[in-house]
């Protein structure tokens, strides 16, 4: 059986359809966002410890940073 | 269970759905309930590198109906007595506990999942930017004391990182605000796009500055979009950028 290709093994190329420039007056490169926005549009690649549930861990992050809402991608069961 | 758990903050919660669907990789210790040769274990593990059927366990957060999940690869790593260590790359929503049980059934001796560590969730891997709760608490305090934004970048990444594996379409500044208001993306707004997009695929709409604007469903393939002069290229599913970030360049109230 041939090994199937995982999504992270796919290589994509960028093809240009039209040329244009972006106006520096609007928006901002993601890595240059002011701190407040950088947090608001941020993701933490967290190493979940054994014991608490994914939900509990996410709630701790929320408390540490003092923000209103967090979510997490893909529950890892407790234990 | 330990390992990579992407936590999205505030507005970035909008990309959670994309993360849930993204592929995962785990390192797993499976405990066999009988003695089996290493060769037999290797052979059976390879048999599971396929589309498999799984019914979610009793305690699950989804409807318990039989569903299919693709196992991209299972790499045998080590075996000591009845403990088998392997690495598995699989579709989001695959239950590894079930997988171990089923491998045990095929081996004939029975087996269960002993330990599990997630080494990848979509684009997030444990070797790159993976931080502990302790790191988060420490660096957040450091940032508050020193006010140096470089500290934030040590443990928080822009939400765009979470979309690294989603094929992208880059659009003109003038098309951004319409998409933010939920309008479908049409051909004239497209500047560039990635290969491998098929009709129906989930794509991410980006600005030239590399900001995520929305998640959308492609209505045509990469090749077709390249030659399109008008018409809908992608239907917007989830807007990620706040309205008004870019100027409004469209007219409303016209015929």
Short mmCIF file of C-alpha atoms in Angstrom, two decimals:
data_model
loop_
_atom_site.label_atom_id
_atom_site.label_comp_id
_atom_site.label_asym_id
_atom_site.label_seq_id
_atom_site.Cartn_x
_atom_site.Cartn_y
_atom_site.Cartn_z
CA UNK A 1 0.00 0.00 0.00
CA UNK A 2 1.52 3.39 -0.97
CA UNK A 3 1.87 5.74 1.96
CA UNK A 4 -0.62 8.60 1.53
CA UNK A 5 0.46 12.22 1.64
CA UNK A 6 -0.21 14.08 4.90
CA UNK A 7 -1.41 17.70 4.60
CA UNK A 8 1.94 18.94 5.96
CA UNK A 9 3.81 17.07 3.22
CA UNK A 10 2.06 18.88 0.36
CA UNK A 11 4.21 21.49 -1.35
CA UNK A 12 2.43 24.47 -2.85
CA UNK A 13 3.68 27.09 -5.28
CA UNK A 14 2.37 30.64 -5.57
CA UNK A 15 1.07 31.59 -9.01
CA UNK A 16 0.57 35.26 -9.95
CA UNK A 17 -2.62 36.37 -11.71
CA UNK A 18 -2.22 40.15 -11.49
CA UNK A 19 0.22 42.68 -10.01
CA UNK A 20 -0.70 45.32 -7.44
CA UNK A 21 0.71 47.00 -4.34
CA UNK A 22 -0.66 47.27 -0.83
CA UNK A 23 -1.15 50.63 0.88
CA UNK A 24 0.89 50.84 4.14
CA UNK A 25 -1.80 53.14 5.59
CA UNK A 26 -4.17 50.23 6.15
CA UNK A 27 -3.78 46.97 8.01
CA UNK A 28 -0.50 45.66 9.33
CA UNK A 29 1.83 42.70 8.86
CA UNK A 30 0.74 40.08 11.42
CA UNK A 31 4.11 40.02 13.22
CA UNK A 32 4.13 43.83 13.52
CA UNK A 33 0.70 44.25 15.12
CA UNK A 34 0.65 46.47 18.22
CA UNK A 35 0.74 44.38 21.43
CA UNK A 36 -2.99 44.55 22.15
CA UNK A 37 -3.89 43.34 18.65
CA UNK A 38 -1.02 40.87 18.59
CA UNK A 39 -2.59 39.15 21.61
CA UNK A 40 -6.16 39.49 20.31
CA UNK A 41 -5.24 37.76 17.04
CA UNK A 42 -2.81 35.34 18.64
CA UNK A 43 -2.39 31.62 19.04
CA UNK A 44 -0.27 29.80 21.61
CA UNK A 45 1.33 26.49 20.64
CA UNK A 46 0.90 25.03 24.11
CA UNK A 47 2.47 21.86 25.49
CA UNK A 48 -0.45 20.38 27.41
CA UNK A 49 0.63 18.79 30.70
CA UNK A 50 -0.74 15.40 31.79
CA UNK A 51 -3.63 15.61 34.25
CA UNK A 52 -5.95 18.49 33.49
CA UNK A 53 -8.35 18.46 30.53
CA UNK A 54 -7.71 20.55 27.40
CA UNK A 55 -10.56 22.76 28.52
CA UNK A 56 -9.01 23.40 31.95
CA UNK A 57 -5.63 24.16 30.41
CA UNK A 58 -7.21 26.68 28.01
CA UNK A 59 -9.02 28.30 30.97
CA UNK A 60 -5.69 28.72 32.80
CA UNK A 61 -4.19 30.49 29.80
CA UNK A 62 -7.20 32.78 29.79
CA UNK A 63 -6.64 33.64 33.45
CA UNK A 64 -2.88 34.12 33.15
CA UNK A 65 -3.22 36.57 30.25
CA UNK A 66 -6.36 38.15 31.67
CA UNK A 67 -8.49 37.96 28.52
CA UNK A 68 -12.17 37.22 27.97
CA UNK A 69 -12.12 34.34 25.52
CA UNK A 70 -9.97 31.45 24.46
CA UNK A 71 -10.55 28.39 22.34
CA UNK A 72 -8.48 25.32 21.64
CA UNK A 73 -7.95 23.25 18.56
CA UNK A 74 -8.50 19.55 19.10
CA UNK A 75 -9.22 18.07 22.50
CA UNK A 76 -6.49 15.90 24.00
CA UNK A 77 -8.12 13.75 26.65
CA UNK A 78 -7.05 14.19 30.29
CA UNK A 79 -5.13 11.42 32.19
CA UNK B 1 -2.28 12.81 27.40
CA UNK B 2 0.25 15.52 26.64
CA UNK B 3 1.57 17.52 23.73
CA UNK B 4 0.64 20.12 21.15
CA UNK B 5 -2.58 21.93 22.03
CA UNK B 6 -3.06 25.16 20.06
CA UNK B 7 -4.85 27.73 22.24
CA UNK B 8 -6.52 30.56 20.35
CA UNK B 9 -6.93 33.96 21.99
CA UNK B 10 -9.94 36.27 21.57
CA UNK B 11 -10.52 36.99 17.85
CA UNK B 12 -8.29 34.08 16.83
CA UNK B 13 -10.96 31.70 18.12
CA UNK B 14 -12.52 32.06 14.68
CA UNK B 15 -9.88 29.75 13.21
CA UNK B 16 -10.54 26.90 15.68
CA UNK B 17 -12.69 25.06 13.14
CA UNK B 18 -9.81 25.00 10.66
CA UNK B 19 -7.55 23.57 13.38
CA UNK B 20 -10.03 20.87 14.41
CA UNK B 21 -10.16 19.60 10.83
CA UNK B 22 -6.41 19.73 10.34
CA UNK B 23 -4.26 16.59 10.54
CA UNK B 24 -2.56 15.42 13.72
CA UNK B 25 0.53 13.43 14.58
CA UNK B 26 1.00 11.41 17.76
CA UNK B 27 3.64 9.28 19.42
CA UNK B 28 1.89 6.43 21.20
CA UNK B 29 2.76 3.60 23.58
CA UNK B 30 0.47 0.64 22.98
CA UNK B 31 0.35 -2.19 25.49
CA UNK B 32 -0.27 -5.67 24.04
CA UNK B 33 -2.23 -8.21 26.06
CA UNK B 34 -0.20 -11.16 24.78
CA UNK B 35 3.17 -11.99 23.22
CA UNK B 36 3.52 -11.19 19.52
CA UNK B 37 6.64 -11.07 17.35
CA UNK B 38 8.03 -7.71 16.32
CA UNK B 39 7.62 -8.57 12.64
CA UNK B 40 3.95 -9.37 13.07
CA UNK B 41 3.39 -6.07 14.88
CA UNK B 42 5.16 -4.16 12.07
CA UNK B 43 3.06 -5.91 9.43
CA UNK B 44 -0.24 -5.21 11.18
CA UNK B 45 0.66 -1.53 11.84
CA UNK B 46 1.27 -1.10 8.08
CA UNK B 47 -2.19 -2.55 7.37
CA UNK B 48 -3.71 0.40 9.23
CA UNK B 49 -2.05 2.95 6.89
CA UNK B 50 -5.34 3.39 5.08
CA UNK B 51 -8.84 4.78 5.44
CA UNK B 52 -10.23 3.22 8.63
CA UNK B 53 -13.71 3.06 10.14
CA UNK B 54 -14.26 4.32 13.67
CA UNK B 55 -17.28 4.75 15.89
CA UNK B 56 -16.64 7.52 18.44
CA UNK B 57 -16.28 6.15 22.02
CA UNK B 58 -19.11 6.32 24.60
CA UNK B 59 -17.61 9.42 26.14
CA UNK B 60 -17.24 11.54 23.04
CA UNK B 61 -18.13 15.09 22.12
CA UNK B 62 -19.57 14.10 18.73
CA UNK B 63 -22.46 12.01 17.44
CA UNK B 64 -21.72 8.28 17.75
CA UNK B 65 -22.03 7.23 14.15
CA UNK B 66 -19.56 5.17 12.16
CA UNK B 67 -17.22 7.46 10.29
CA UNK B 68 -14.04 7.15 8.24
CA UNK B 69 -10.68 8.62 9.05
CA UNK B 70 -7.48 8.52 7.00
CA UNK B 71 -4.29 7.27 8.59
CA UNK B 72 -1.52 8.94 6.57
CA UNK B 73 1.27 6.88 8.11
CA UNK B 74 2.17 4.67 11.05
CA UNK B 75 5.89 4.41 11.75
CA UNK B 76 6.98 1.62 14.09
CA UNK B 77 9.64 3.02 16.44
CA UNK B 78 10.45 0.47 19.13
CA UNK B 79 9.17 -2.57 20.96
CA UNK B 80 10.06 -3.80 24.43
CA UNK B 81 8.21 -6.85 25.69
CA UNK B 82 4.54 -6.02 25.26
CA UNK B 83 5.04 -2.27 24.88
CA UNK B 84 5.01 -0.94 21.32
CA UNK B 85 6.07 2.61 20.52
CA UNK B 86 4.86 4.07 17.23
CA UNK B 87 4.26 7.38 15.49
CA UNK B 88 1.00 8.00 13.64
CA UNK B 89 -0.04 10.79 11.27
CA UNK B 90 -3.81 10.95 10.85
CA UNK B 91 -6.83 13.04 9.98
CA UNK B 92 -8.32 15.29 12.66
CA UNK B 93 -10.87 13.45 14.81
CA UNK B 94 -9.12 10.06 14.76
CA UNK B 95 -9.39 8.27 18.11
CA UNK B 96 -6.00 6.74 18.87
CA UNK B 97 -7.42 4.78 21.82
CA UNK B 98 -9.79 3.07 19.35
CA UNK B 99 -6.96 2.58 16.87
CA UNK B 100 -4.91 0.73 19.52
CA UNK B 101 -7.90 -1.42 20.45
CA UNK B 102 -8.48 -2.34 16.78
CA UNK B 103 -4.78 -3.12 16.21
CA UNK B 104 -5.04 -5.45 19.22
CA UNK B 105 -8.04 -7.18 17.68
CA UNK B 106 -6.22 -7.78 14.39
CA UNK B 107 -3.15 -9.05 16.26
CA UNK B 108 -5.49 -11.39 18.11
CA UNK B 109 -4.07 -10.74 21.55
CA UNK B 110 -5.85 -7.48 22.33
CA UNK B 111 -4.17 -4.17 23.14
CA UNK B 112 -4.80 -0.81 24.74
CA UNK B 113 -3.36 2.68 24.56
CA UNK B 114 -0.89 3.18 27.39
CA UNK B 115 0.44 6.67 26.72
CA UNK B 116 -0.08 9.35 24.11
CA UNK B 117 1.72 12.51 23.14
CA UNK B 118 0.56 14.76 20.31
CA UNK B 119 3.54 15.94 18.28
CA UNK B 120 1.61 17.95 15.70
CA UNK B 121 -1.74 19.72 15.31
CA UNK B 122 -2.00 21.08 11.76
CA UNK B 123 0.97 23.41 11.24
CA UNK B 124 1.94 23.45 14.94
CA UNK B 125 4.73 21.07 15.91
CA UNK B 126 6.45 20.40 19.22
CA UNK B 127 9.92 21.42 17.97
CA UNK B 128 8.81 24.95 17.04
CA UNK B 129 7.39 27.47 19.50
CA UNK B 130 5.83 24.83 21.77
CA UNK B 131 5.59 26.40 25.25
CA UNK B 132 4.49 25.18 28.68
CA UNK B 133 1.92 26.86 30.93
CA UNK B 134 4.89 27.87 33.07
CA UNK B 135 6.53 29.61 30.08
CA UNK B 136 3.29 31.46 29.35
CA UNK B 137 2.99 32.71 32.95
CA UNK B 138 6.67 33.70 33.12
CA UNK B 139 6.90 35.51 29.79
CA UNK B 140 3.58 37.26 30.22
CA UNK B 141 4.83 38.68 33.53
CA UNK B 142 8.15 39.66 31.93
CA UNK B 143 6.31 41.47 29.16
CA UNK B 144 4.15 43.35 31.66
CA UNK B 145 7.24 44.43 33.63
CA UNK B 146 9.48 45.37 30.71
CA UNK B 147 6.92 46.29 28.05
CA UNK B 148 9.15 44.78 25.35
CA UNK B 149 6.87 43.37 22.64
CA UNK B 150 9.60 40.98 21.48
CA UNK B 151 8.77 38.97 24.62
CA UNK B 152 5.18 38.46 23.40
CA UNK B 153 6.52 36.91 20.21
CA UNK B 154 8.34 34.29 22.30
CA UNK B 155 5.09 32.56 23.23
CA UNK B 156 2.30 33.95 21.05
CA UNK B 157 2.11 33.53 17.29
CA UNK B 158 -0.16 35.40 14.86
CA UNK B 159 -3.34 33.45 14.00
CA UNK B 160 -2.14 33.39 10.39
CA UNK B 161 0.35 30.72 11.48
CA UNK B 162 -2.59 28.40 12.16
CA UNK B 163 -3.58 28.69 8.49
CA UNK B 164 -0.15 27.74 7.13
CA UNK B 165 -1.42 24.48 5.60
CA UNK B 166 -4.61 25.96 4.11
CA UNK B 167 -4.14 26.96 0.42
CA UNK B 168 -4.21 30.73 0.05
CA UNK B 169 -5.60 33.33 -2.31
CA UNK B 170 -4.05 36.80 -2.06
CA UNK B 171 -6.31 39.72 -2.93
CA UNK B 172 -6.18 43.45 -3.73
CA UNK B 173 -6.54 46.02 -0.94
CA UNK B 174 -9.67 47.26 -2.75
CA UNK B 175 -11.36 43.83 -2.38
CA UNK B 176 -10.63 43.37 1.34
CA UNK B 177 -13.46 45.30 2.98
CA UNK B 178 -16.14 43.74 0.79
CA UNK B 179 -14.94 40.29 1.88
CA UNK B 180 -14.94 41.51 5.51
CA UNK B 181 -18.62 42.32 5.00
CA UNK B 182 -19.24 38.77 3.77
CA UNK B 183 -19.21 39.38 0.02
CA UNK B 184 -17.96 36.51 -2.12
CA UNK B 185 -14.55 36.92 -3.70
CA UNK B 186 -14.70 37.59 -7.43
CA UNK B 187 -11.98 37.09 -10.04
CA UNK B 188 -10.85 40.73 -10.48
CA UNK B 189 -9.88 40.90 -6.79
CA UNK B 190 -7.44 38.00 -7.03
CA UNK B 191 -3.71 38.80 -7.27
CA UNK B 192 -2.10 35.42 -6.69
CA UNK B 193 -2.99 31.97 -5.42
CA UNK B 194 -1.44 28.68 -4.44
CA UNK B 195 -1.38 25.50 -6.50
CA UNK B 196 -3.54 22.50 -5.64
CA UNK B 197 -6.85 24.30 -5.04
CA UNK B 198 -9.88 22.34 -6.26
CA UNK B 199 -13.52 23.43 -6.44
CA UNK B 200 -15.10 22.92 -3.01
CA UNK B 201 -11.79 23.11 -1.11
CA UNK B 202 -11.36 25.33 1.95
CA UNK B 203 -9.09 28.26 1.16
CA UNK B 204 -7.79 31.19 3.18
CA UNK B 205 -8.11 34.69 1.73
CA UNK B 206 -5.07 36.84 2.56
CA UNK B 207 -3.96 40.44 2.01
CA UNK B 208 -0.62 41.29 0.40
CA UNK B 209 0.63 42.11 3.92
CA UNK B 210 0.00 38.50 4.88
CA UNK B 211 -3.08 39.15 7.03
CA UNK B 212 -5.90 36.62 7.07
CA UNK B 213 -9.17 38.12 5.79
CA UNK B 214 -11.50 35.11 5.69
CA UNK B 215 -11.92 31.38 5.26
CA UNK B 216 -13.81 30.48 2.11
CA UNK B 217 -14.90 27.67 -0.17
CA UNK B 218 -13.20 27.71 -3.58
CA UNK B 219 -15.64 27.62 -6.49
CA UNK B 220 -13.03 26.66 -9.07
CA UNK B 221 -9.56 25.13 -9.32
CA UNK B 222 -6.25 27.04 -9.23
CA UNK B 223 -5.92 26.75 -13.03
CA UNK B 224 -9.51 27.87 -13.66
CA UNK B 225 -9.21 30.85 -11.28
CA UNK B 226 -6.01 31.97 -13.04
CA UNK B 227 -7.86 32.35 -16.34
CA UNK B 228 -11.15 33.73 -14.95
CA UNK B 229 -11.95 37.37 -15.75
CA UNK B 230 -15.16 37.64 -13.77
CA UNK B 231 -17.40 35.55 -11.55
CA UNK B 232 -17.22 34.18 -8.04
CA UNK B 233 -13.90 32.56 -7.17
CA UNK B 234 -14.62 31.70 -3.53
CA UNK B 235 -17.67 31.81 -1.23
CA UNK B 236 -16.87 33.36 2.13
CA UNK B 237 -17.50 31.02 5.08
CA UNK B 238 -15.90 32.76 8.04
CA UNK B 239 -14.71 36.37 8.17
CA UNK B 240 -11.55 36.77 10.28
CA UNK B 241 -10.64 40.44 9.84
CA UNK B 242 -12.70 43.20 11.48
CA UNK B 243 -14.70 45.39 9.08
CA UNK B 244 -13.18 48.77 8.36
CA UNK B 245 -9.56 47.60 8.63
CA UNK B 246 -9.21 48.48 4.94
CA UNK B 247 -11.12 51.30 3.21
CA UNK B 248 -14.51 50.61 1.67
CA UNK B 249 -14.03 50.56 -2.11
CA UNK B 250 -17.43 49.30 -3.14
CA UNK B 251 -20.65 51.16 -3.77
CA UNK B 252 -23.85 50.19 -2.06
CA UNK B 253 -27.44 50.97 -2.96
CA UNK B 254 -26.89 50.81 -6.70
CA UNK B 255 -28.82 48.72 -9.18
#
